[in-house]
Tab-separated table of C-alpha atoms in Angstrom:
chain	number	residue	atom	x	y	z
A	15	UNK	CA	0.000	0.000	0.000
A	16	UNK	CA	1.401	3.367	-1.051
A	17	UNK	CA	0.419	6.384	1.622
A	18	UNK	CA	-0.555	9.853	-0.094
A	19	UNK	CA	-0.066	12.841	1.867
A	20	UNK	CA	-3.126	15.248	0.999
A	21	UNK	CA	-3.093	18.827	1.647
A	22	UNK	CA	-6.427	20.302	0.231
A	23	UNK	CA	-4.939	24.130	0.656
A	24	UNK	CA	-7.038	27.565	0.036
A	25	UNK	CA	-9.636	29.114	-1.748
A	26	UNK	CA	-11.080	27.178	-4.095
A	27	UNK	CA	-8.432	24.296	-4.458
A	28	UNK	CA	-10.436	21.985	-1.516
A	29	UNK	CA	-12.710	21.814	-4.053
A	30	UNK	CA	-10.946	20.523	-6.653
A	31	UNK	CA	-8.964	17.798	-4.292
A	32	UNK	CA	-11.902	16.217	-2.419
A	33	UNK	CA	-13.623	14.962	-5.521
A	34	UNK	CA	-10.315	13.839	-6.822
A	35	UNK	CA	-9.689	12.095	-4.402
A	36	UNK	CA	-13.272	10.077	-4.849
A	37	UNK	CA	-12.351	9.727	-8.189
A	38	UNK	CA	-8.946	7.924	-7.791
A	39	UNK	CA	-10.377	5.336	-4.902
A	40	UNK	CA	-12.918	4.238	-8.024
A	41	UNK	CA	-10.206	3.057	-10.100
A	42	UNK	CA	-9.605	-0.139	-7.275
A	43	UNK	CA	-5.798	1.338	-6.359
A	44	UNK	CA	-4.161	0.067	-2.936
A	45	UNK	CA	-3.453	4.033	-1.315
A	46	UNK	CA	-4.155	5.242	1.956
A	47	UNK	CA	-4.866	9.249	2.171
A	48	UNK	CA	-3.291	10.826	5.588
A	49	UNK	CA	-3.917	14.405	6.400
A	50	UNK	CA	-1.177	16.587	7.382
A	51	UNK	CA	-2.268	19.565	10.013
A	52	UNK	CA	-1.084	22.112	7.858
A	53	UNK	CA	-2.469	26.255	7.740
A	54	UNK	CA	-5.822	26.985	9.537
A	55	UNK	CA	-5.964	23.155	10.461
A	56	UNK	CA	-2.538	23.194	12.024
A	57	UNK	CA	-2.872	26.810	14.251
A	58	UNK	CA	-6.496	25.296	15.444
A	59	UNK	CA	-4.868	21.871	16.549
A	60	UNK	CA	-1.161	22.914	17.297
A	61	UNK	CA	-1.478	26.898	17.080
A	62	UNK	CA	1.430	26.453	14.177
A	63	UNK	CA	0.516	26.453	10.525
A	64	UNK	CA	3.087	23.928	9.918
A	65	UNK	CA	3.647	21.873	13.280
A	66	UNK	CA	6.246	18.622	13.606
A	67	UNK	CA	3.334	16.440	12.962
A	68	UNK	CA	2.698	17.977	9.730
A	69	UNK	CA	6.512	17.257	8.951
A	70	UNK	CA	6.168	14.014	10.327
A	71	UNK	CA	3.080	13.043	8.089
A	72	UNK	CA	4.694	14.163	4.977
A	73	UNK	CA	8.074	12.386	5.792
A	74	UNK	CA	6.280	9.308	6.181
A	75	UNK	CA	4.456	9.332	2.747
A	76	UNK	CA	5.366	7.947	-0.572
A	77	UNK	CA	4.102	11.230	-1.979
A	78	UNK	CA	2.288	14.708	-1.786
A	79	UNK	CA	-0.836	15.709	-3.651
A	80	UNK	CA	-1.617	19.580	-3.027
A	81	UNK	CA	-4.469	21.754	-3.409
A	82	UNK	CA	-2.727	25.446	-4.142
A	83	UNK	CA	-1.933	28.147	-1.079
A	84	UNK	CA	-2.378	31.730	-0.962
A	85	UNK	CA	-0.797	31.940	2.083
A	86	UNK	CA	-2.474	29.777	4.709
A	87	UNK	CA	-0.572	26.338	3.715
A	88	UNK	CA	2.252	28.061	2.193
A	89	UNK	CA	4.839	26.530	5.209
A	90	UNK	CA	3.552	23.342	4.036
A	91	UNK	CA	4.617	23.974	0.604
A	92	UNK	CA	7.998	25.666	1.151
A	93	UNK	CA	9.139	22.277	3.143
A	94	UNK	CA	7.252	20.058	0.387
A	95	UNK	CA	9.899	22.336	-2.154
A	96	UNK	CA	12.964	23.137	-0.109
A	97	UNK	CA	13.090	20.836	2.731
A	98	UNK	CA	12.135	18.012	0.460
A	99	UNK	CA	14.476	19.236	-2.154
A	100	UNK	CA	12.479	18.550	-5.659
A	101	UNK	CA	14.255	20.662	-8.117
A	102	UNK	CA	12.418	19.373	-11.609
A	103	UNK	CA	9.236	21.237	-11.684
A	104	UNK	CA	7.690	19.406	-14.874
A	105	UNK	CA	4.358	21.186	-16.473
A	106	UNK	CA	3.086	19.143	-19.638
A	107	UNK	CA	1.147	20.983	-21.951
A	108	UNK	CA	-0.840	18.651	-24.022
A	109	UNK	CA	-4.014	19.447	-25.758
A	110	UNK	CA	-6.715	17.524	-26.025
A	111	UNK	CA	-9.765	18.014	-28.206
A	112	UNK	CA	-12.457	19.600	-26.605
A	113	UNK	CA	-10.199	21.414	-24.919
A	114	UNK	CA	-11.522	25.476	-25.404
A	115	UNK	CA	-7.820	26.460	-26.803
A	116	UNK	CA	-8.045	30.121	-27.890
A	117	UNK	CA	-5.850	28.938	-31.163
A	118	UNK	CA	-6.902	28.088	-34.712
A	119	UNK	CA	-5.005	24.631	-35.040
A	120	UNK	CA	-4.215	23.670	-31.252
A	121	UNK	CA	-3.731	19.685	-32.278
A	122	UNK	CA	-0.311	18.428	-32.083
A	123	UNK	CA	0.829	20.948	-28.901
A	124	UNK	CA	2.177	18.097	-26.614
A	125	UNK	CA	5.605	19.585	-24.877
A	126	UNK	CA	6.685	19.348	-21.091
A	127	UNK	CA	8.420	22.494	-19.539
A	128	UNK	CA	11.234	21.578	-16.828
A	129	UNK	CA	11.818	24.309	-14.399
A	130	UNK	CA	14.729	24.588	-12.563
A	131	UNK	CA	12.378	24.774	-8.844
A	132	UNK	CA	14.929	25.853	-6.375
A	133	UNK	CA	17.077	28.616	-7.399
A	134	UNK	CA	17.152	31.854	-9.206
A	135	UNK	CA	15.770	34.829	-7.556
A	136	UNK	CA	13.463	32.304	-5.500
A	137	UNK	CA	16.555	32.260	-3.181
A	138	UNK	CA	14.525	35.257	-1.404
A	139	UNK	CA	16.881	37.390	-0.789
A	140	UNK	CA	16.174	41.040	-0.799
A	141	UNK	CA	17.169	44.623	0.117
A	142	UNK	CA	18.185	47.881	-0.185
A	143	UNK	CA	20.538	49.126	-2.940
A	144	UNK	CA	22.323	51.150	-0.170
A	145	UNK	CA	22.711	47.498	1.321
A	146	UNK	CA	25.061	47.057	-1.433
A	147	UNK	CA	27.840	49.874	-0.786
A	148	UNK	CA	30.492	47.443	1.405
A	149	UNK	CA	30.767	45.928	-2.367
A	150	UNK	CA	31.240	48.814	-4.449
A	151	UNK	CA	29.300	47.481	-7.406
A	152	UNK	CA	29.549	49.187	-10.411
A	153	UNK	CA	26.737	48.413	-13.057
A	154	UNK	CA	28.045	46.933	-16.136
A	155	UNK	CA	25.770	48.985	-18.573
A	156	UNK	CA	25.518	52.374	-17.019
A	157	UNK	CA	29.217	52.206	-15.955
A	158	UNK	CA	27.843	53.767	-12.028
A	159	UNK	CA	28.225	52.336	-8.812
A	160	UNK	CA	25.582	50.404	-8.103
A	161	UNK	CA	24.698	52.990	-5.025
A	162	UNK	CA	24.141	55.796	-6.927
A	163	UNK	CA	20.711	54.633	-8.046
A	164	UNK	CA	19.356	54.584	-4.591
A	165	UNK	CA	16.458	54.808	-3.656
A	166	UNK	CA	15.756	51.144	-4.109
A	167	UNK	CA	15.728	47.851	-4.091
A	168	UNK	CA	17.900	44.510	-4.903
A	169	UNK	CA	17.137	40.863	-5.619
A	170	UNK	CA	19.400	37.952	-5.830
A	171	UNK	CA	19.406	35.883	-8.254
A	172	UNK	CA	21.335	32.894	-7.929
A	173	UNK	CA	22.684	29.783	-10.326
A	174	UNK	CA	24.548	27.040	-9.284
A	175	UNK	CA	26.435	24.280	-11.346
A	176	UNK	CA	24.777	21.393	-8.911
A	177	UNK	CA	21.356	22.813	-9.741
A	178	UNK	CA	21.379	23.345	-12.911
A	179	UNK	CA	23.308	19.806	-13.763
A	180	UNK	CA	20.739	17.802	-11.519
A	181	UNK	CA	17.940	19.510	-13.667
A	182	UNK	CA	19.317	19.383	-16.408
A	183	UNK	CA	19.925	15.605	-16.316
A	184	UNK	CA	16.353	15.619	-15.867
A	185	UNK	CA	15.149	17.289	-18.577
A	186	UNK	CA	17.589	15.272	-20.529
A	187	UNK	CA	16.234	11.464	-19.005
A	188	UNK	CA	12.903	12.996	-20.195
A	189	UNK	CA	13.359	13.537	-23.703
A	190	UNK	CA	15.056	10.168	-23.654
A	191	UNK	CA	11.758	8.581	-22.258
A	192	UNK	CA	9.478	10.631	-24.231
A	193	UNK	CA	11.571	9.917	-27.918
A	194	UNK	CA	10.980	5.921	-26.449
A	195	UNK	CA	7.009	6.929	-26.533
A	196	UNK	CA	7.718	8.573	-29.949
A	197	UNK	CA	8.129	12.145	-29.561
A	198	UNK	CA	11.472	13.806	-31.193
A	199	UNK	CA	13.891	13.442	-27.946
A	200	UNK	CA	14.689	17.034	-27.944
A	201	UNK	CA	15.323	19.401	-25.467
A	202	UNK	CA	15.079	23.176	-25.825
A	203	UNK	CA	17.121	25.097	-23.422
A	204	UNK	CA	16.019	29.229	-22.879
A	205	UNK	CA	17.951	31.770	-20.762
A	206	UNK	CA	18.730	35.818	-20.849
A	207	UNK	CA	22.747	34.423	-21.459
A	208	UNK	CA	23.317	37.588	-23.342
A	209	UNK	CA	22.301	39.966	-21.154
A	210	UNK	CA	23.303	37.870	-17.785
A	211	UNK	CA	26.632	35.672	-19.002
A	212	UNK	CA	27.440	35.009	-15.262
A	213	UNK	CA	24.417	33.455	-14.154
A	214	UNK	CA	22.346	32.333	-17.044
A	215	UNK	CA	25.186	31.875	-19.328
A	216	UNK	CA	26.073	28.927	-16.410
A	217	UNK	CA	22.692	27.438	-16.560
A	218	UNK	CA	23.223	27.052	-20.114
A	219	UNK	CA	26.484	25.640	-20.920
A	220	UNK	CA	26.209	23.298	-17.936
A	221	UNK	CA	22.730	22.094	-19.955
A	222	UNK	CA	24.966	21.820	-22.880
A	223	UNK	CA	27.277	19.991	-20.960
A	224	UNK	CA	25.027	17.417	-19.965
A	225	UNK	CA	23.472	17.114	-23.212
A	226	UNK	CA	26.372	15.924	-24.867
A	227	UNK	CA	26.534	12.694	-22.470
A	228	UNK	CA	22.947	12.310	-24.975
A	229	UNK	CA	24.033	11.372	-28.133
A	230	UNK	CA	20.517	10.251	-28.758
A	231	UNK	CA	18.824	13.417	-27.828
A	232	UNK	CA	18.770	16.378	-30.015
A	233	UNK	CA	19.520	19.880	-27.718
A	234	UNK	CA	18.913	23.402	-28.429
A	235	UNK	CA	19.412	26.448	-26.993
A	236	UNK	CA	17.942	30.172	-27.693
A	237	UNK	CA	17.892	33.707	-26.034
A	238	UNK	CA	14.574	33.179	-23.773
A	239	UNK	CA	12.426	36.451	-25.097
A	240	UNK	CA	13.367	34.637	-28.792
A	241	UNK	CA	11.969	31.492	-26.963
A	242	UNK	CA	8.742	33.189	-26.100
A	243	UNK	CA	8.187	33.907	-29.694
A	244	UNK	CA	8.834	30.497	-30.652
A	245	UNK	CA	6.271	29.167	-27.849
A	246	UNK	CA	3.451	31.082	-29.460
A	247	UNK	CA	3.961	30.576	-32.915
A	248	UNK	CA	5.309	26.911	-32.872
A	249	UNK	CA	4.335	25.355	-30.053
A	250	UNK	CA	4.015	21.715	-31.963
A	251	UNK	CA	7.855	21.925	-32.335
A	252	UNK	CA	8.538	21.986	-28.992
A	253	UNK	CA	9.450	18.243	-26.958
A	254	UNK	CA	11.055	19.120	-23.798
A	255	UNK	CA	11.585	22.885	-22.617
A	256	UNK	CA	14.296	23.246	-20.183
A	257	UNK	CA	14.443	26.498	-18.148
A	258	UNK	CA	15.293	28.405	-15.414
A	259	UNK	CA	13.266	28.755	-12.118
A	260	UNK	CA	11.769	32.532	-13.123
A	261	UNK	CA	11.369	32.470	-16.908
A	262	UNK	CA	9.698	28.781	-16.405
A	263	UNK	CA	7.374	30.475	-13.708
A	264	UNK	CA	6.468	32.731	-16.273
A	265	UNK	CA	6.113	30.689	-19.576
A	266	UNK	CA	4.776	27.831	-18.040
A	267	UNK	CA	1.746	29.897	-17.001
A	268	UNK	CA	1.695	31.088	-20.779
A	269	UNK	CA	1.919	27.993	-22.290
A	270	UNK	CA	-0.892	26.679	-20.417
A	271	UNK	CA	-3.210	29.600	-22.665
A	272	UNK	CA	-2.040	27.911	-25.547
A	273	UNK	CA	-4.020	24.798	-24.375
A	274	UNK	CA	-7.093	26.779	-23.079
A	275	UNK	CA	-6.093	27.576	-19.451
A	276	UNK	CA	-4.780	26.796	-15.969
A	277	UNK	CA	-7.409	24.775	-15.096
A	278	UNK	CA	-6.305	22.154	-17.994
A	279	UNK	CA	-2.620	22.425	-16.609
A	280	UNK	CA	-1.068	19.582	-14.282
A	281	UNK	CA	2.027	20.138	-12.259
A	282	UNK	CA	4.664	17.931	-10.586
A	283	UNK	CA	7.414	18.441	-8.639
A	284	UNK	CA	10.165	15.697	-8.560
A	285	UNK	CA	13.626	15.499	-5.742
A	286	UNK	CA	15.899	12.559	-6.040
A	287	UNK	CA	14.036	11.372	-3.079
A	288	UNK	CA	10.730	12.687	-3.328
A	289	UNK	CA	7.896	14.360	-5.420
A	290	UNK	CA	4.703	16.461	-4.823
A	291	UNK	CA	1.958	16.771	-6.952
A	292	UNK	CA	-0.154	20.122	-7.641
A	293	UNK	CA	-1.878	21.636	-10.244
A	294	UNK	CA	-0.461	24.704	-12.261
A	295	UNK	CA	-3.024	27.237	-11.031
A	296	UNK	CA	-4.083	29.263	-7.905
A	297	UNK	CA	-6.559	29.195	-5.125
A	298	UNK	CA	-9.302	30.936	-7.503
A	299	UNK	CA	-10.490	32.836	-4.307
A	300	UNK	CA	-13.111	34.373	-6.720
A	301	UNK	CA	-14.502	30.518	-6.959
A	302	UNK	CA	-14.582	29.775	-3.565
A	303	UNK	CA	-17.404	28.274	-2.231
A	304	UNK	CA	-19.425	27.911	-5.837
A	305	UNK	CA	-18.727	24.438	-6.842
A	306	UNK	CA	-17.506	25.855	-9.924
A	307	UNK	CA	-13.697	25.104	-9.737
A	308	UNK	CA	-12.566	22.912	-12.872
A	309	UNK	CA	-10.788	20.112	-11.175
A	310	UNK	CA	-8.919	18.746	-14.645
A	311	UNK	CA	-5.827	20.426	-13.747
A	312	UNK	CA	-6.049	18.599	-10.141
A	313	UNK	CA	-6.824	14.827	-11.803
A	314	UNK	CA	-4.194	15.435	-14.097
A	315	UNK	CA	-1.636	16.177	-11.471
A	316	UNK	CA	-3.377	13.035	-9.706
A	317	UNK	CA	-2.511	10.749	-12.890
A	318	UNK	CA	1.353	12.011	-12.624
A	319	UNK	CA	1.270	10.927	-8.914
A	320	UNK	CA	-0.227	7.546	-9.956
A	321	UNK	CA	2.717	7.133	-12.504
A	322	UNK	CA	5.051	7.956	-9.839
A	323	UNK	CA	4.009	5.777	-7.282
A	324	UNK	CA	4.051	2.719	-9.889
A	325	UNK	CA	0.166	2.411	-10.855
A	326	UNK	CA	0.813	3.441	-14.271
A	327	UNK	CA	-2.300	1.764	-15.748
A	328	UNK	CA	-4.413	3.496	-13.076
A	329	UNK	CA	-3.570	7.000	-14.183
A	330	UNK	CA	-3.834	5.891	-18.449
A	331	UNK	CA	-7.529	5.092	-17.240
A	332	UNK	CA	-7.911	8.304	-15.207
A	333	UNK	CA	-6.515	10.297	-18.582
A	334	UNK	CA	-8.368	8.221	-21.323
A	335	UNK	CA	-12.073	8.460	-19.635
A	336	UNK	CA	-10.911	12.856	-19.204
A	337	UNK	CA	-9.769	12.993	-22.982
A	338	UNK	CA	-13.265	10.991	-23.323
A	339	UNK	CA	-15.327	13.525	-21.915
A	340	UNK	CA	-13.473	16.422	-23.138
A	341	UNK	CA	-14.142	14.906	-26.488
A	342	UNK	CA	-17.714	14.386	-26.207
A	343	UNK	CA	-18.207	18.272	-25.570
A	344	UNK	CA	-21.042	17.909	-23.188
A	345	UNK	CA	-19.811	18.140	-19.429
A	346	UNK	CA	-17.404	21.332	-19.720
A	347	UNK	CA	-16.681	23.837	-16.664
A	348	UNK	CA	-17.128	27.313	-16.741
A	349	UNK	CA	-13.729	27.654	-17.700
A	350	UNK	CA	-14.154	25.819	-20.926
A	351	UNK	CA	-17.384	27.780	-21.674
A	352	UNK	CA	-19.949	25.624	-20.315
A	353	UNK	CA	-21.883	25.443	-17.387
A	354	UNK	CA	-21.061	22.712	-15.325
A	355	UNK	CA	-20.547	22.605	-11.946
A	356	UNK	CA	-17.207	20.645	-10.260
A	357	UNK	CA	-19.821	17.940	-8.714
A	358	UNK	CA	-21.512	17.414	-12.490
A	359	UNK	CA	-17.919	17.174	-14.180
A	360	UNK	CA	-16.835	14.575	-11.028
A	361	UNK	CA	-19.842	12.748	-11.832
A	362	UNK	CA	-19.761	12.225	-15.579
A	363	UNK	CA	-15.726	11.714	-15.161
A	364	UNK	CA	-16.827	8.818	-12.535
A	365	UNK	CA	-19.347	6.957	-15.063
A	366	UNK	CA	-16.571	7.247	-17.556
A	367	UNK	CA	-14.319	5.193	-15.152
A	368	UNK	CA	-17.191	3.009	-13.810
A	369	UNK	CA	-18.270	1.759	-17.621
């Protein structure tokens, strides 16, 4: 038996996760859901929002499914990333037909994006440009010390050779797996390298490094604001995108449009140890409390978690029956410009996996 941490998390996202969750113990699966004490749950019973017997539940499990956090469950979340240590932060972006893609000709987009999850300016570190003056930057384009453009502010951004090498290995196993399935084997790496040579010019040629120990897989690499142009207007050509943690934020948000929304886009997040499972969007505080919440995103993140934890034919029959209802253009969400509710889409989704 395989033990699934659930935290259900803010807003809306509760929504989304309960039904899930009703939905995966139809397909006849050996798991056992625990239930961290995490945000509101954890100050009522502990008076922390992330006690030790939070920690000690997640430890414990095989795995993590999340709801989203605005704030509540967000301890929760930084130990599911940091303490746990899952650097790949995959997003596939797959269309499916029915899907309500704002493009022309959406068939064929089928790419994952592999963020680097740890790093970058996520370090958190922040301050005052005055902060700066024991250093005695100078700015490389305006030729000043850094200190003469105070008032203001600094972030840190921050690249390392181990982090971008572990992610980029990844990204790299990925394609491999992917070209076995079919696809091209290719990964596509983006960064600002000519504006920021220290720092994104080492996430790059470290991903070119590790590529070459591919012979089998193609690699590419382009200036990540060409990238972005690429990702609208040939999205089909894409196989495996491989970026850093901010621009991958960013795009992989984008990218989900290109599909027809957040609320199509599944989200994992894989340490050599451990992985967490979440979907790409928000709380969707606006959706609280409606039972209008499309919980796709949240069953697709589910079906990753079921491929992780070894019941790979469980999650191909949790993705055939949604591509079967998508397809049938009946049951859609408000998101997808219909009408139904998260309970009616749960239900059809559960006679499509019953039958």
């Amino acid at each position: 038996m395989k033990r699934v941490a659930v935290i259900e998390g803010d807003g809306a996202a509760p929504e989304a996760v309960r039904p899930s969750l009703t939905l995966i113990d139809k397909l006849g699966i050996d798991l056992e859901w625990v239930y961290p004490p995490v945000g509101d749950t954890g100050m009522a019973a502990h008076g922390s929002a992330f006690p030790p017997a939070a920690r000690a539940i997640i430890d414990t499990a095989d795995a993590t499914l999340f709801g989203a956090t605005s704030g509540a469950s967000a301890a929760a979340l930084f130990y599911l990333r940091w303490g746990k240590q899952t650097y790949a932060n995959v997003r596939p972006i797959r269309y499916c037909v029915g899907f309500e893609s704002p493009l022309a000709r959406p068939a064929g987009i089928d790419f994952v994006i592999v963020r680097e999850n740890l790093e970058d300016l996520y370090v958190g570190v922040e301050g005052d440009v005055t902060d700066l003056a024991p250093l005695k930057l100078q700015s490389v384009t305006s030729r000043r010390a850094v200190t003469e453009m105070a008032p203001g502010a600094f972030a840190l951004k921050v690249i390392t050779e181990r982090g971008s090498e572990r992610v980029a290995r990844f990204a790299c196993e990925l394609a491999r797996r992917r070209k076995s399935l079919g696809r091209p084997g290719r990964v596509t790496c983006a960064t600002k390298h000519n504006m920021l040579p220290r720092s994104d010019g080492l996430f790059r040629a470290v991903a070119e490094r590790v590529a070459k120990q591919y012979p089998d897989i193609e690699f590419e690499s382009y200036i990540v604001d060409d990238f972005a142009r690429r990702l609208v207007a040939e999205p089909t050509a894409l196989d495996v995108v491989l970026l850093p943690n901010l621009y991958g934020d960013v795009l992989s948000d984008a990218a989900a449009g290109l599909i027809g929304g957040l609320g199509l886009a599944p989200s994992a997040c894989y340490g050599d140890t451990y992985a967490y499972f979440e979907p790409a969007h928000g709380t969707a505080p606006d959706l609280a409390g409606q039972n209008a919440i499309n919980p796709t995103a949240t069953l697709l993140s589910a079906s990753m978690m079921l491929g992780y934890l070894g019941y790979g034919d469980a999650a191909r029959r949790l993705i055939v029956a949604i591509e079967q209802l998508y397809a049938e253009r009946q049951i859609r969400t408000r998101d997808q410009g219909g009408t139904a509710t998260t309970t009616e889409f749960c239900d059809a989704l559960a006679e499509k996996l019953v039958h």
